[in-house]
Short mmCIF file of C-alpha atoms (C1' of nucleotides) in Angstrom, two decimals:
data_model
loop_
_atom_site.label_atom_id
_atom_site.label_comp_id
_atom_site.label_asym_id
_atom_site.label_seq_id
_atom_site.Cartn_x
_atom_site.Cartn_y
_atom_site.Cartn_z
CA MET A 1 110.64 201.22 65.46
CA GLU A 2 112.68 202.02 68.51
CA ASP A 3 112.54 198.38 69.23
CA GLU A 4 113.71 197.30 65.79
CA GLU A 5 116.64 199.68 65.94
CA ARG A 6 117.72 198.41 69.33
CA LEU A 7 117.51 194.88 68.01
CA ALA A 8 119.50 195.75 64.99
CA ASP A 9 122.15 197.36 67.10
CA LEU A 10 122.27 194.37 69.32
CA ILE A 11 122.70 191.96 66.47
CA LYS A 12 125.27 194.19 64.84
CA GLY A 13 127.30 194.35 68.07
CA GLY A 14 127.15 190.60 68.52
CA LEU A 15 128.08 189.74 64.95
CA ALA A 16 130.92 192.19 64.99
CA GLY A 17 132.22 190.44 68.03
CA GLU A 18 132.13 187.18 66.06
CA GLY A 19 134.22 188.70 63.33
CA PHE A 20 131.51 189.57 60.81
CA ALA A 21 131.48 192.96 59.16
CA VAL A 22 127.96 194.34 59.38
CA ASP A 23 125.99 196.87 57.48
CA VAL A 24 122.53 197.86 58.69
CA ALA A 25 119.61 199.19 56.63
CA HIS A 26 116.53 200.43 58.39
CA ASP A 27 114.04 200.03 55.63
CA GLY A 28 113.38 197.67 52.71
CA ARG A 29 114.31 199.97 49.87
CA ASP A 30 117.68 200.78 51.43
CA GLY A 31 118.21 197.10 52.07
CA LEU A 32 117.51 196.14 48.53
CA TRP A 33 119.83 198.77 47.26
CA MET A 34 122.62 197.80 49.58
CA ALA A 35 122.14 194.14 48.78
CA THR A 36 122.40 194.71 45.05
CA GLU A 37 125.28 197.07 45.26
CA ASN A 38 127.39 194.99 47.63
CA THR A 39 128.23 191.38 48.18
CA TYR A 40 127.41 189.93 51.53
CA ASP A 41 128.01 186.57 53.21
CA VAL A 42 124.50 186.52 54.60
CA ILE A 43 121.48 188.79 54.86
CA VAL A 44 119.43 189.07 58.02
CA LEU A 45 115.93 190.33 57.22
CA ASP A 46 113.04 191.41 59.36
CA VAL A 47 109.68 190.55 57.85
CA MET A 48 108.15 193.82 59.07
CA LEU A 49 110.15 196.51 57.33
CA PRO A 50 109.04 199.97 56.45
CA ARG A 51 108.77 200.70 52.72
CA MET A 52 109.10 197.11 51.55
CA ASN A 53 108.43 194.03 53.56
CA GLY A 54 110.79 191.16 53.96
CA TYR A 55 109.02 188.74 51.72
CA ALA A 56 108.98 191.22 48.92
CA LEU A 57 112.65 192.12 49.37
CA CYS A 58 113.50 188.53 49.43
CA SER A 59 111.80 187.57 46.23
CA ARG A 60 113.10 190.69 44.53
CA LEU A 61 116.62 189.59 45.30
CA ARG A 62 115.97 186.04 44.11
CA GLU A 63 114.38 187.27 40.93
CA ALA A 64 117.45 189.36 40.34
CA GLY A 65 119.60 186.30 40.57
CA ASP A 66 121.05 187.15 43.93
CA TRP A 67 121.39 183.96 46.00
CA THR A 68 123.04 185.29 49.08
CA PRO A 69 121.83 183.27 52.05
CA ILE A 70 118.94 185.04 53.74
CA MET A 71 117.84 184.63 57.34
CA MET A 72 114.30 185.90 57.89
CA LEU A 73 113.20 187.25 61.29
CA THR A 74 109.51 187.06 61.99
CA ALA A 75 107.38 188.26 64.85
CA LYS A 76 104.48 186.00 64.11
CA ASP A 77 104.76 182.35 64.78
CA GLY A 78 102.04 180.80 62.74
CA ILE A 79 103.61 177.90 60.90
CA TYR A 80 102.35 178.97 57.52
CA ASP A 81 104.23 182.20 57.86
CA GLU A 82 107.39 180.24 58.30
CA ALA A 83 106.65 178.15 55.25
CA GLU A 84 105.84 181.38 53.37
CA ALA A 85 109.24 182.90 54.25
CA LEU A 86 111.01 179.85 52.97
CA ASP A 87 108.98 179.62 49.81
CA ASN A 88 109.72 183.21 49.11
CA GLY A 89 113.35 182.31 48.77
CA ALA A 90 114.60 182.75 52.34
CA ASP A 91 117.10 180.10 53.47
CA ASP A 92 116.08 180.11 57.03
CA TYR A 93 113.92 181.94 59.46
CA LEU A 94 113.71 182.65 63.17
CA SER A 95 110.62 183.63 65.18
CA LYS A 96 110.88 186.32 67.79
CA PRO A 97 111.67 186.11 70.46
CA PHE A 98 114.75 184.16 69.68
CA SER A 99 117.92 183.49 71.55
CA TYR A 100 121.11 185.09 70.56
CA VAL A 101 122.97 181.81 70.69
CA VAL A 102 120.59 180.28 68.22
CA LEU A 103 120.85 183.21 65.84
CA LEU A 104 124.57 183.04 65.77
CA ALA A 105 124.65 179.34 65.35
CA ARG A 106 122.20 179.46 62.51
CA LEU A 107 124.04 182.25 60.84
CA ARG A 108 127.30 180.27 61.08
CA ALA A 109 125.52 177.36 59.40
CA LEU A 110 124.22 179.56 56.67
CA VAL A 111 127.55 181.21 56.02
CA ARG A 112 129.44 178.00 56.03
CA ARG A 113 127.26 176.58 53.40
CA GLY A 114 126.94 179.86 51.53
CA GLY A 115 129.47 179.70 48.79
CA ARG A 116 131.60 176.77 47.81
CA GLU A 117 132.60 174.17 45.27
CA ARG A 118 132.75 175.17 41.68
CA PRO A 119 133.12 172.72 38.90
CA VAL A 120 136.72 172.64 37.82
CA SER A 121 137.30 173.39 34.17
CA ILE A 122 140.67 173.40 32.56
CA SER A 123 141.62 176.06 30.09
CA VAL A 124 144.48 175.99 27.66
CA GLY A 125 144.40 179.19 25.73
CA ASP A 126 140.95 179.39 24.19
CA LEU A 127 140.39 175.64 24.57
CA VAL A 128 138.23 174.92 27.61
CA LEU A 129 137.66 171.43 29.02
CA ASP A 130 134.60 170.74 31.04
CA PRO A 131 135.08 167.46 32.91
CA ALA A 132 131.67 167.57 34.49
CA GLY A 133 129.99 167.79 31.07
CA LEU A 134 132.51 165.63 29.28
CA ARG A 135 132.91 168.12 26.54
CA CYS A 136 135.02 170.99 25.38
CA ARG A 137 134.89 174.12 23.41
CA ARG A 138 137.36 176.28 21.46
CA GLY A 139 136.37 179.86 21.72
CA GLU A 140 132.63 179.87 21.09
CA THR A 141 132.47 176.56 19.31
CA ASP A 142 131.27 173.41 21.15
CA ILE A 143 133.19 170.33 20.28
CA ALA A 144 131.73 166.87 20.73
CA LEU A 145 134.20 164.38 22.10
CA THR A 146 133.86 160.68 22.90
CA PRO A 147 134.71 159.66 26.46
CA LYS A 148 138.08 158.21 25.31
CA GLU A 149 138.95 161.33 23.31
CA PHE A 150 138.13 163.42 26.28
CA ALA A 151 140.26 161.30 28.57
CA VAL A 152 143.25 161.69 26.30
CA LEU A 153 142.84 165.40 25.85
CA HIS A 154 142.27 165.77 29.59
CA ALA A 155 145.52 164.06 30.39
CA LEU A 156 147.32 166.36 27.95
CA ALA A 157 145.59 169.51 29.15
CA ARG A 158 146.44 168.83 32.73
CA ARG A 159 150.04 169.09 31.79
CA ALA A 160 149.70 171.71 29.14
CA GLY A 161 153.04 172.82 27.80
CA GLU A 162 154.78 169.61 28.91
CA VAL A 163 155.51 166.58 26.92
CA VAL A 164 153.30 163.66 27.89
CA SER A 165 154.67 160.28 26.95
CA LYS A 166 152.59 157.77 25.10
CA SER A 167 152.78 155.36 27.96
CA ASP A 168 151.54 158.07 30.33
CA LEU A 169 148.59 158.59 28.10
CA LEU A 170 147.88 154.94 27.93
CA ALA A 171 148.08 154.66 31.66
CA GLN A 172 145.75 157.55 32.25
CA ALA A 173 143.10 157.13 29.60
CA TRP A 174 143.01 153.38 29.27
CA ASP A 175 142.14 150.63 31.61
CA PHE A 176 144.99 149.49 33.75
CA SER A 177 144.72 146.02 32.20
CA TYR A 178 144.75 147.22 28.66
CA ASP A 179 147.55 145.54 26.68
CA GLY A 180 146.63 146.13 23.09
CA ASP A 181 148.49 148.00 20.43
CA PRO A 182 150.00 151.28 21.75
CA ASN A 183 149.37 152.58 18.30
CA ILE A 184 145.85 153.30 19.56
CA VAL A 185 147.20 156.47 21.14
CA GLU A 186 148.27 157.80 17.75
CA VAL A 187 144.79 156.99 16.39
CA TYR A 188 143.28 159.14 19.12
CA ILE A 189 145.78 161.92 18.71
CA SER A 190 144.85 161.99 15.08
CA ALA A 191 141.18 162.12 15.87
CA LEU A 192 141.69 164.92 18.34
CA ARG A 193 143.65 167.02 15.90
CA ARG A 194 140.83 166.60 13.44
CA LYS A 195 138.52 168.06 16.06
CA ILE A 196 140.38 170.66 18.04
CA ASP A 197 143.05 171.94 15.62
CA VAL A 198 142.28 171.40 11.91
CA PRO A 199 138.90 173.21 11.86
CA PHE A 200 140.52 176.21 13.51
CA GLY A 201 143.67 176.25 11.48
CA ARG A 202 145.73 175.68 14.54
CA ALA A 203 148.48 173.20 15.46
CA THR A 204 148.39 173.06 19.27
CA LEU A 205 148.76 169.34 19.59
CA VAL A 206 152.37 168.72 18.76
CA THR A 207 154.23 165.47 18.25
CA VAL A 208 157.59 165.32 20.00
CA ARG A 209 159.27 162.46 18.20
CA GLY A 210 160.48 159.74 20.46
CA ALA A 211 159.08 161.44 23.58
CA GLY A 212 155.37 161.92 23.29
CA TYR A 213 152.94 164.75 22.67
CA ARG A 214 152.53 168.23 23.92
CA LEU A 215 149.49 170.46 24.10
CA GLU A 216 150.79 174.00 23.63
CA ALA A 217 149.94 176.23 26.55
CA ALA A 218 148.52 179.71 25.83
CA MET B 1 110.58 152.95 68.90
CA GLU B 2 107.23 152.10 67.49
CA ASP B 3 106.68 155.82 67.39
CA GLU B 4 109.84 156.53 65.57
CA GLU B 5 109.15 153.97 62.92
CA ARG B 6 105.68 155.32 62.34
CA LEU B 7 107.06 158.84 62.04
CA ALA B 8 109.73 157.62 59.60
CA ASP B 9 107.10 155.96 57.47
CA LEU B 10 104.98 159.10 57.50
CA ILE B 11 107.85 161.23 56.42
CA LYS B 12 108.91 158.74 53.81
CA GLY B 13 105.40 158.63 52.35
CA GLY B 14 105.11 162.43 52.27
CA LEU B 15 108.50 163.01 50.72
CA ALA B 16 107.88 160.34 48.11
CA GLY B 17 104.74 162.27 47.16
CA GLU B 18 106.94 165.32 46.68
CA GLY B 19 109.14 163.46 44.23
CA PHE B 20 111.99 162.63 46.58
CA ALA B 21 113.37 159.12 46.65
CA VAL B 22 113.67 158.11 50.31
CA ASP B 23 115.82 155.60 52.20
CA VAL B 24 115.24 155.01 55.88
CA ALA B 25 117.72 153.80 58.44
CA HIS B 26 116.59 152.87 61.91
CA ASP B 27 119.78 153.30 63.75
CA GLY B 28 122.79 155.52 63.67
CA ARG B 29 125.36 153.07 62.29
CA ASP B 30 123.14 152.07 59.40
CA GLY B 31 122.52 155.69 58.74
CA LEU B 32 126.22 156.52 58.69
CA TRP B 33 126.89 153.69 56.35
CA MET B 34 124.12 154.62 53.97
CA ALA B 35 125.10 158.28 54.00
CA THR B 36 128.67 157.49 53.15
CA GLU B 37 127.88 154.93 50.43
CA ASN B 38 125.19 157.06 48.73
CA THR B 39 124.62 160.61 47.69
CA TYR B 40 121.56 162.24 49.09
CA ASP B 41 119.83 165.56 48.57
CA VAL B 42 119.28 165.89 52.27
CA ILE B 43 119.49 163.87 55.47
CA VAL B 44 116.76 163.90 58.12
CA LEU B 45 118.15 162.86 61.45
CA ASP B 46 116.58 162.12 64.78
CA VAL B 47 118.70 163.14 67.76
CA MET B 48 117.74 160.06 69.68
CA LEU B 49 118.94 157.21 67.54
CA PRO B 50 119.99 153.72 68.70
CA ARG B 51 123.62 152.79 68.37
CA MET B 52 124.79 156.31 67.51
CA ASN B 53 123.07 159.54 68.39
CA GLY B 54 122.31 162.25 65.93
CA TYR B 55 125.02 164.66 67.08
CA ALA B 56 127.71 162.02 66.71
CA LEU B 57 126.45 160.92 63.35
CA CYS B 58 126.34 164.46 62.24
CA SER B 59 129.87 165.38 63.20
CA ARG B 60 131.17 162.10 61.84
CA LEU B 61 129.81 162.96 58.43
CA ARG B 62 131.19 166.49 58.55
CA GLU B 63 134.59 165.17 59.54
CA ALA B 64 134.48 162.89 56.63
CA GLY B 65 133.92 165.87 54.37
CA ASP B 66 130.32 165.04 53.63
CA TRP B 67 128.34 168.34 53.50
CA THR B 68 124.99 166.98 52.54
CA PRO B 69 122.32 169.21 54.12
CA ILE B 70 121.20 167.78 57.43
CA MET B 71 117.91 168.35 59.11
CA MET B 72 117.95 167.38 62.81
CA LEU B 73 114.79 166.38 64.57
CA THR B 74 114.83 166.89 68.38
CA ALA B 75 112.43 166.03 71.11
CA LYS B 76 113.93 168.45 73.62
CA ASP B 77 113.31 172.09 73.17
CA GLY B 78 115.98 173.72 75.25
CA ILE B 79 117.64 176.36 73.12
CA TYR B 80 121.14 175.12 73.76
CA ASP B 81 120.21 171.80 72.30
CA GLU B 82 119.28 173.55 69.15
CA ALA B 83 122.51 175.42 69.08
CA GLU B 84 124.34 172.22 69.79
CA ALA B 85 122.74 170.61 66.81
CA LEU B 86 123.76 173.41 64.56
CA ASP B 87 127.31 173.48 65.91
CA ASN B 88 127.61 169.84 65.34
CA GLY B 89 127.17 170.48 61.67
CA ALA B 90 123.48 170.20 61.17
CA ASP B 91 122.02 172.76 58.79
CA ASP B 92 118.65 173.08 60.44
CA TYR B 93 116.65 171.54 63.21
CA LEU B 94 113.04 171.01 64.13
CA SER B 95 111.65 170.36 67.53
CA LYS B 96 108.89 167.72 67.96
CA PRO B 97 106.08 168.05 67.68
CA PHE B 98 106.36 169.78 64.33
CA SER B 99 104.03 170.31 61.52
CA TYR B 100 104.31 168.43 58.31
CA VAL B 101 104.00 171.63 56.28
CA VAL B 102 106.90 173.13 57.98
CA LEU B 103 109.04 170.04 57.62
CA LEU B 104 108.47 169.98 53.93
CA ALA B 105 108.98 173.64 53.45
CA ARG B 106 112.24 173.54 55.40
CA LEU B 107 113.41 170.52 53.51
CA ARG B 108 112.64 172.22 50.23
CA ALA B 109 114.71 175.20 51.40
CA LEU B 110 117.51 172.91 52.46
CA VAL B 111 117.56 170.98 49.25
CA ARG B 112 117.32 174.11 47.23
CA ARG B 113 120.35 175.57 48.79
CA GLY B 114 122.07 172.21 49.01
CA GLY B 115 124.51 172.56 46.12
CA ARG B 116 124.96 175.76 44.35
CA GLU B 117 122.44 178.53 44.20
CA ARG B 118 119.17 177.08 43.11
CA PRO B 119 115.80 178.67 42.66
CA VAL B 120 112.64 176.95 43.86
CA SER B 121 111.70 176.07 40.36
CA ILE B 122 114.55 174.92 38.20
CA SER B 123 114.95 176.37 34.73
CA VAL B 124 117.05 174.88 31.99
CA GLY B 125 116.64 177.12 29.00
CA ASP B 126 112.92 177.36 28.35
CA LEU B 127 112.28 174.22 30.25
CA VAL B 128 110.91 174.95 33.72
CA LEU B 129 110.52 172.31 36.48
CA ASP B 130 108.10 172.96 39.25
CA PRO B 131 109.01 170.58 42.09
CA ALA B 132 106.08 171.62 44.18
CA GLY B 133 103.63 170.74 41.40
CA LEU B 134 105.38 167.75 39.98
CA ARG B 135 105.08 169.16 36.52
CA CYS B 136 107.07 171.05 33.96
CA ARG B 137 106.62 173.28 31.01
CA ARG B 138 108.57 174.14 27.89
CA GLY B 139 107.91 177.65 26.87
CA GLU B 140 104.10 178.03 27.06
CA THR B 141 103.31 174.31 26.93
CA ASP B 142 102.49 172.38 30.03
CA ILE B 143 103.91 168.85 30.12
CA ALA B 144 102.40 166.14 32.26
CA LEU B 145 105.02 163.95 33.93
CA THR B 146 104.66 160.92 36.16
CA PRO B 147 106.40 161.10 39.53
CA LYS B 148 109.18 158.88 38.33
CA GLU B 149 109.72 160.74 35.16
CA PHE B 150 109.79 163.97 37.17
CA ALA B 151 112.33 162.53 39.62
CA VAL B 152 114.68 161.60 36.73
CA LEU B 153 114.28 164.87 34.98
CA HIS B 154 114.82 166.66 38.27
CA ALA B 155 118.05 164.88 38.94
CA LEU B 156 119.27 165.82 35.45
CA ALA B 157 118.05 169.37 35.67
CA ARG B 158 119.78 170.02 38.95
CA ARG B 159 123.00 169.24 37.22
CA ALA B 160 122.18 170.74 33.84
CA GLY B 161 125.10 170.77 31.55
CA GLU B 162 126.81 168.01 33.45
CA VAL B 163 126.90 164.36 32.66
CA VAL B 164 124.86 162.40 35.20
CA SER B 165 125.65 158.70 35.27
CA LYS B 166 123.05 156.01 35.09
CA SER B 167 123.87 154.86 38.58
CA ASP B 168 123.54 158.44 39.91
CA LEU B 169 120.12 158.55 38.36
CA LEU B 170 119.21 155.25 39.85
CA ALA B 171 120.44 156.35 43.25
CA GLN B 172 118.49 159.61 43.19
CA ALA B 173 115.25 158.66 41.58
CA TRP B 174 114.88 155.16 42.85
CA ASP B 175 114.80 153.75 46.31
CA PHE B 176 117.87 152.46 48.04
CA SER B 177 116.48 148.96 47.97
CA TYR B 178 115.85 148.95 44.25
CA ASP B 179 118.05 146.36 42.57
CA GLY B 180 116.30 145.72 39.34
CA ASP B 181 117.43 146.18 35.79
CA PRO B 182 119.37 149.43 35.26
CA ASN B 183 117.86 149.43 31.84
CA ILE B 184 114.90 151.08 33.51
CA VAL B 185 116.74 154.31 33.37
CA GLU B 186 116.95 154.05 29.59
CA VAL B 187 113.23 153.43 29.45
CA TYR B 188 112.58 156.64 31.36
CA ILE B 189 115.06 158.61 29.38
CA SER B 190 113.25 157.46 26.29
CA ALA B 191 109.87 158.50 27.74
CA LEU B 192 111.23 161.88 28.80
CA ARG B 193 112.58 162.57 25.32
CA ARG B 194 109.22 161.73 23.80
CA LYS B 195 107.71 164.34 26.11
CA ILE B 196 110.26 167.19 26.43
CA ASP B 197 112.25 166.99 23.24
CA VAL B 198 110.53 165.31 20.29
CA PRO B 199 107.35 167.48 20.23
CA PHE B 200 109.50 170.52 20.22
CA GLY B 201 112.01 169.38 17.64
CA ARG B 202 114.75 169.63 20.17
CA ALA B 203 117.45 167.34 21.41
CA THR B 204 118.38 168.59 24.81
CA LEU B 205 118.57 165.27 26.52
CA VAL B 206 121.81 163.85 25.27
CA THR B 207 123.31 160.43 25.62
CA VAL B 208 127.01 160.38 26.43
CA ARG B 209 127.86 156.89 25.63
CA GLY B 210 129.57 154.97 28.40
CA ALA B 211 129.18 157.95 30.76
CA GLY B 212 125.54 158.83 31.28
CA TYR B 213 123.17 161.50 30.15
CA ARG B 214 123.32 165.30 29.94
CA LEU B 215 120.55 167.83 29.92
CA GLU B 216 121.91 170.68 27.86
CA ALA B 217 122.03 173.93 29.81
CA ALA B 218 120.64 177.06 28.09
"C1'" DA C 1 86.27 144.48 42.90
"C1'" DG C 2 87.26 146.84 38.52
"C1'" DG C 3 89.78 149.89 35.55
"C1'" DG C 4 93.36 152.95 34.53
"C1'" DA C 5 97.73 154.76 35.15
"C1'" DT C 6 102.21 153.86 36.31
"C1'" DC C 7 106.17 151.02 36.99
"C1'" DT C 8 109.10 147.27 35.55
"C1'" DT C 9 110.88 143.54 32.74
"C1'" DC C 10 112.15 141.72 28.46
"C1'" DA C 11 114.05 141.11 23.96
"C1'" DG C 12 115.21 142.35 19.36
"C1'" DG C 13 117.46 145.69 16.59
"C1'" DC C 14 120.60 149.29 15.97
"C1'" DT C 15 124.14 152.78 16.71
"C1'" DG C 16 128.41 154.38 17.27
"C1'" DG C 17 132.69 154.19 19.90
"C1'" DC C 18 136.82 151.17 20.37
"C1'" DT C 19 140.27 148.73 18.43
"C1'" DT C 20 142.96 146.72 14.78
"C1'" DT C 21 145.00 146.75 10.38
"C1'" DA C 22 147.69 148.34 6.79
"C1'" DG C 23 149.47 151.47 3.70
"C1'" DG C 24 151.51 156.04 3.50
"C1'" DT C 25 154.60 160.05 5.17
"C1'" DG C 26 158.56 162.20 6.73
"C1'" DG C 27 162.51 162.94 9.85
"C1'" DG C 28 167.02 161.20 11.20
"C1'" DT C 29 171.27 158.79 10.29
"C1'" DC C 30 174.88 156.64 7.89
"C1'" DG D 1 170.59 159.34 -1.37
"C1'" DA D 2 169.01 155.20 0.85
"C1'" DC D 3 167.40 153.16 4.62
"C1'" DC D 4 164.96 152.69 8.98
"C1'" DC D 5 161.90 153.78 12.28
"C1'" DA D 6 158.45 156.49 14.38
"C1'" DC D 7 154.39 158.36 13.41
"C1'" DC D 8 149.91 159.47 10.70
"C1'" DT D 9 145.42 158.21 9.23
"C1'" DA D 10 141.62 156.12 6.55
"C1'" DA D 11 138.95 152.20 6.70
"C1'" DA D 12 136.52 148.40 8.56
"C1'" DG D 13 134.88 144.86 11.98
"C1'" DC D 14 133.38 144.00 16.38
"C1'" DC D 15 130.76 144.46 20.20
"C1'" DA D 16 129.08 146.83 24.37
"C1'" DG D 17 125.77 149.90 25.23
"C1'" DC D 18 121.64 152.01 24.07
"C1'" DC D 19 116.78 152.49 22.24
"C1'" DT D 20 112.19 151.20 22.15
"C1'" DG D 21 107.82 148.76 21.68
"C1'" DA D 22 105.26 145.52 24.06
"C1'" DA D 23 103.71 142.79 27.70
"C1'" DG D 24 103.31 141.71 32.51
"C1'" DA D 25 103.12 143.41 37.46
"C1'" DT D 26 101.76 146.68 40.68
"C1'" DC D 27 99.51 150.42 42.73
"C1'" DC D 28 95.79 153.58 43.35
"C1'" DC D 29 91.35 155.57 42.80
"C1'" DT D 30 86.57 155.07 42.28
#
DNA sequence: AGGGATCTTCAGGCTGGCTTTAGGTGGGTC
DNA sequence: GACCCACCTAAAGCCAGCCTGAAGATCCCT
């Protein structure tokens, strides 16, 4: 107990020196509560905690949908314990005694990888484009689009509120070598209106005669 | 050298049994090339590699903006080496000799946390994938899958809601050296539908013509 | 060595997206 | 008001891409 608190203080001091802000909980329940109430970059967790052990706390958090990176500290060093920690949802573990250098390095690795990249989706009013899924929705309604339709709409949405010329659309949605009838753009505009405007009684896809088309911004 | 190759084979065999598709490179340059050309769930890297050591390979990849999780295998056990591995951009390390159980568990943890937050078992609506058991269930019904079927479904499930291209599926579920008919993907998609959709009157595995396949998220 | 499961190849049939066509609509200009 | 030109859109043909059953190849277990 004394030991654990000294260790906690040590870690806290060291991490603070590295620029982390640190909260310390001295038992499992408190830890769980703090973790659910706050958002942390990373959680460092001792397996042997009063009132709720590390494994339990870990899986509780995961069940609750909390995917904050967790570093588990364990006194035992049987390999199956390590595996158990990981399978309980920890992201990494460290067996005591461990070196401070290693702890910091591992925490840095955890934090760095913690949160990042989110699929980009484009919104224009209540119209949402999902490039990863090649589909779109207006409000709550899913709209099925063919790849070509999506490409055209995407080109328009990326410049929502601006006029996009027919040749720009051709350049962006069609193969570079395409040299067919430019009328094809009109055909696709027509199809898009039938899908994203007409059923909703809207008119967001506007023709600008002699210049191109504009997707009305919010 | 002989040793390394035997180890590589061992790991490859074991991982294949876990449903991973495995490519092996026997020197650093090859490894770098393969890593940049393909997309992997995880990279396992020996520190002592001919033609380019593990540290160098690791930082090269990171400089190039490749953040694939990397597991570093090291023969030394000085703690600063471990820290060095981590600071060079590795996500985890393991000192030889290590146990197979630990390697697998750590790899699972790495892969799990590789992209976004990801539970050990992947759920897509009422479809649950159990990577450890190579099986899945829809609602209360257990569904038997072959390793290949599982690999394909796994690749789709990890990106549920997104379109996964046929070549991505090939790259993830088949070996690097596979260069057969891409039609094989269609064959497996067909088999998967027969197992996870048709019996349940669903249609969650969607073809996006000219783009790939999408497993509908919840 | 035999048998079964799994993986892969192959080929025929079909679907549905892409493109073209052609007739219609409406705004702008003289 | 007449004309022209840009644009709209329904319809239809074509063809790449996809589906799927079946047969051959391979691997693995007994």
